[in-house]
Short mmCIF file of C-alpha atoms in Angstrom, two decimals:
data_model
loop_
_atom_site.label_atom_id
_atom_site.label_comp_id
_atom_site.label_asym_id
_atom_site.label_seq_id
_atom_site.Cartn_x
_atom_site.Cartn_y
_atom_site.Cartn_z
CA MET A 1 92.52 -190.08 101.83
CA ILE A 2 93.36 -186.36 101.88
CA PRO A 3 95.94 -185.49 99.22
CA ASP A 4 99.46 -184.65 100.50
CA PRO A 5 101.11 -182.66 97.71
CA SER A 6 104.66 -183.34 98.89
CA ILE A 7 106.90 -184.51 96.08
CA GLU A 8 110.23 -186.23 96.66
CA LEU A 9 113.27 -186.50 94.39
CA ARG A 10 112.56 -190.18 93.90
CA ASP A 11 109.14 -189.20 92.48
CA PHE A 12 110.80 -187.13 89.76
CA ARG A 13 113.19 -190.00 88.98
CA LEU A 14 110.26 -192.42 88.90
CA VAL A 15 108.17 -190.34 86.48
CA ARG A 16 111.13 -189.83 84.17
CA ALA A 17 112.05 -193.53 84.17
CA ILE A 18 108.48 -194.70 83.50
CA PHE A 19 108.09 -192.17 80.69
CA GLN A 20 111.40 -193.19 79.09
CA ALA A 21 110.81 -196.91 79.49
CA GLY A 22 107.08 -196.99 78.74
CA SER A 23 106.15 -199.40 81.53
CA ALA A 24 106.71 -200.01 85.22
CA THR A 25 108.55 -203.25 84.45
CA ALA A 26 111.01 -201.58 82.07
CA ALA A 27 111.38 -198.61 84.44
CA SER A 28 112.27 -200.97 87.27
CA LYS A 29 115.38 -202.01 85.35
CA LEU A 30 116.40 -198.36 84.84
CA LEU A 31 115.90 -197.60 88.53
CA GLY A 32 117.40 -200.82 89.88
CA LEU A 33 114.17 -201.63 91.71
CA SER A 34 111.67 -204.46 91.54
CA GLN A 35 108.57 -203.98 89.39
CA SER A 36 106.39 -204.09 92.50
CA ALA A 37 108.50 -201.36 94.17
CA VAL A 38 108.03 -199.13 91.11
CA SER A 39 104.28 -199.80 91.09
CA HIS A 40 104.09 -199.10 94.82
CA GLN A 41 106.00 -195.80 94.47
CA LEU A 42 103.77 -194.72 91.60
CA ARG A 43 100.62 -195.59 93.56
CA SER A 44 101.98 -193.68 96.58
CA LEU A 45 102.73 -190.60 94.45
CA GLU A 46 99.28 -190.67 92.87
CA GLU A 47 97.63 -191.02 96.29
CA ARG A 48 99.61 -188.10 97.70
CA LEU A 49 98.69 -185.92 94.73
CA GLY A 50 95.11 -187.13 94.52
CA ARG A 51 95.56 -187.40 90.73
CA GLU A 52 96.76 -189.99 88.24
CA VAL A 53 100.26 -189.45 86.88
CA PHE A 54 99.98 -192.25 84.31
CA GLU A 55 96.89 -193.87 82.84
CA ARG A 56 97.01 -197.64 82.53
CA GLU A 57 96.74 -198.84 78.91
CA GLY A 58 96.93 -202.60 78.65
CA ARG A 59 100.46 -203.50 79.75
CA GLY A 60 101.77 -199.97 79.30
CA LEU A 61 101.31 -196.57 80.83
CA ARG A 62 100.38 -193.28 79.18
CA ILE A 63 101.41 -190.04 80.82
CA THR A 64 98.68 -187.63 81.97
CA ARG A 65 98.81 -183.82 82.08
CA VAL A 66 99.89 -184.03 85.72
CA GLY A 67 102.59 -186.49 84.71
CA GLU A 68 103.73 -184.20 81.91
CA ARG A 69 104.11 -181.35 84.39
CA LEU A 70 106.13 -183.55 86.74
CA LEU A 71 108.24 -184.80 83.83
CA SER A 72 108.93 -181.25 82.70
CA LEU A 73 109.97 -180.20 86.20
CA SER A 74 112.00 -183.38 86.72
CA HIS A 75 114.59 -182.21 84.21
CA GLU A 76 115.12 -178.90 86.03
CA VAL A 77 114.95 -180.34 89.54
CA LEU A 78 117.23 -183.32 88.97
CA GLU A 79 119.74 -181.21 87.03
CA ALA A 80 119.77 -178.65 89.86
CA VAL A 81 120.35 -181.42 92.42
CA VAL A 82 123.27 -182.82 90.40
CA ASP A 83 124.74 -179.31 90.01
CA LEU A 84 124.39 -178.67 93.73
CA GLY A 85 126.05 -181.98 94.56
CA MET A 86 128.98 -181.18 92.28
CA GLU A 87 129.28 -177.68 93.75
CA LEU A 88 129.27 -178.99 97.31
CA GLN A 89 131.82 -181.64 96.38
CA ARG A 90 134.05 -178.95 94.84
CA ASP A 91 133.62 -176.77 97.92
CA SER A 92 134.54 -179.61 100.25
CA ALA A 93 137.66 -180.31 98.20
CA CYS A 94 138.71 -176.67 98.58
CA PRO A 95 139.59 -175.89 102.20
CA THR A 96 137.86 -172.86 103.68
CA GLU A 97 140.06 -170.27 105.28
CA LYS A 98 138.70 -167.77 107.75
CA LEU A 99 139.68 -164.10 107.96
CA ARG A 100 138.55 -162.41 111.17
CA LEU A 101 138.63 -158.65 110.94
CA ALA A 102 137.48 -155.47 112.61
CA THR A 103 137.85 -151.81 112.00
CA GLN A 104 138.35 -149.10 114.56
CA CYS A 105 135.75 -146.84 113.01
CA TYR A 106 132.15 -147.81 112.27
CA THR A 107 132.11 -145.46 109.29
CA ALA A 108 134.51 -147.79 107.47
CA TYR A 109 131.94 -150.56 107.28
CA HIS A 110 130.14 -148.97 104.32
CA TRP A 111 133.14 -149.43 102.01
CA LEU A 112 134.35 -152.56 103.78
CA LEU A 113 131.27 -154.54 102.72
CA GLN A 114 131.95 -153.72 99.08
CA ALA A 115 135.60 -154.76 99.48
CA MET A 116 134.54 -158.00 101.19
CA THR A 117 132.14 -158.82 98.37
CA GLU A 118 134.90 -158.39 95.80
CA LEU A 119 137.32 -160.46 97.90
CA SER A 120 134.71 -163.23 98.22
CA HIS A 121 134.29 -163.38 94.45
CA GLN A 122 138.05 -163.52 93.87
CA HIS A 123 138.77 -165.93 96.74
CA ALA A 124 135.72 -168.13 97.26
CA HIS A 125 137.60 -170.32 99.75
CA VAL A 126 137.98 -167.41 102.21
CA ARG A 127 135.19 -166.81 104.71
CA ILE A 128 135.27 -163.30 106.14
CA ASP A 129 133.99 -162.75 109.66
CA ILE A 130 133.58 -159.21 110.98
CA VAL A 131 134.14 -159.05 114.74
CA PRO A 132 132.27 -155.87 115.76
CA GLU A 133 132.64 -156.40 119.51
CA VAL A 134 136.33 -155.41 119.37
CA THR A 135 135.79 -152.15 117.46
CA ARG A 136 136.85 -150.07 120.50
CA ASP A 137 140.29 -151.69 120.63
CA PRO A 138 141.08 -153.79 117.55
CA ARG A 139 144.85 -153.53 118.09
CA THR A 140 144.61 -155.40 121.40
CA ALA A 141 142.25 -157.96 119.85
CA LEU A 142 144.79 -158.48 117.07
CA ALA A 143 147.61 -158.91 119.59
CA ASP A 144 145.48 -161.37 121.58
CA GLY A 145 144.82 -163.48 118.47
CA LYS A 146 141.11 -162.63 118.30
CA LEU A 147 141.58 -161.02 114.87
CA ASP A 148 143.58 -161.71 111.74
CA LEU A 149 143.31 -158.14 110.47
CA ALA A 150 142.64 -154.86 112.26
CA LEU A 151 141.94 -151.77 110.18
CA CYS A 152 142.92 -148.80 112.33
CA THR A 153 143.64 -145.13 111.94
CA GLY A 154 146.44 -143.23 113.63
CA HIS A 155 149.76 -144.64 114.77
CA SER A 156 150.58 -147.53 117.03
CA ARG A 157 153.56 -147.82 119.34
CA ALA A 158 153.47 -151.58 118.86
CA THR A 159 156.23 -153.43 117.07
CA GLY A 160 156.23 -156.60 115.03
CA PRO A 161 153.22 -157.65 112.99
CA ILE A 162 151.05 -155.01 114.66
CA ALA A 163 153.35 -152.10 113.88
CA SER A 164 151.97 -149.14 112.00
CA GLY A 165 153.37 -147.99 108.73
CA ALA A 166 151.87 -150.69 106.56
CA SER A 167 149.61 -149.15 103.98
CA LEU A 168 146.47 -150.63 102.57
CA ARG A 169 145.55 -149.47 99.12
CA THR A 170 142.19 -150.28 97.67
CA ARG A 171 139.89 -148.49 95.32
CA TRP A 172 138.17 -147.08 98.35
CA CYS A 173 140.97 -145.86 100.62
CA TRP A 174 144.64 -145.38 101.35
CA TRP A 175 146.15 -146.17 104.76
#
């Protein structure tokens, strides 16, 4: 059989459990699997790698250099997976809000990206979408509900929420 070096998360869990428990039988209790399922998974991993992960010693197993490498990586990989799961769970608990914006002048985009980065760090739940296709007339796009924020220069004759006169002060500009 040609080795297939793919390694799955369950392989990392398996190696760690066998190392901690000292045998496939004891590892099966840690993993909530039958002893034969643990043996089958170990055999499958070793076939895919083309190398032994554990050497059989009587009724026990002794880890090989390949197994030690997998064991070492298992701590990093499994911890990263747990961290990612917690992060995704946190993110799903925090609703994402979307801010659609455009600016009338392409030259504003150089400072706008820096401002967006800072806003993203301060308000991780806000996703900012730049809508470049309305750059020629962002005021109309704002009035039509295609934007949440239009950064424009000059004055507008519009009234209400689109009226001019509001000033935006950032480190980068005054309007």
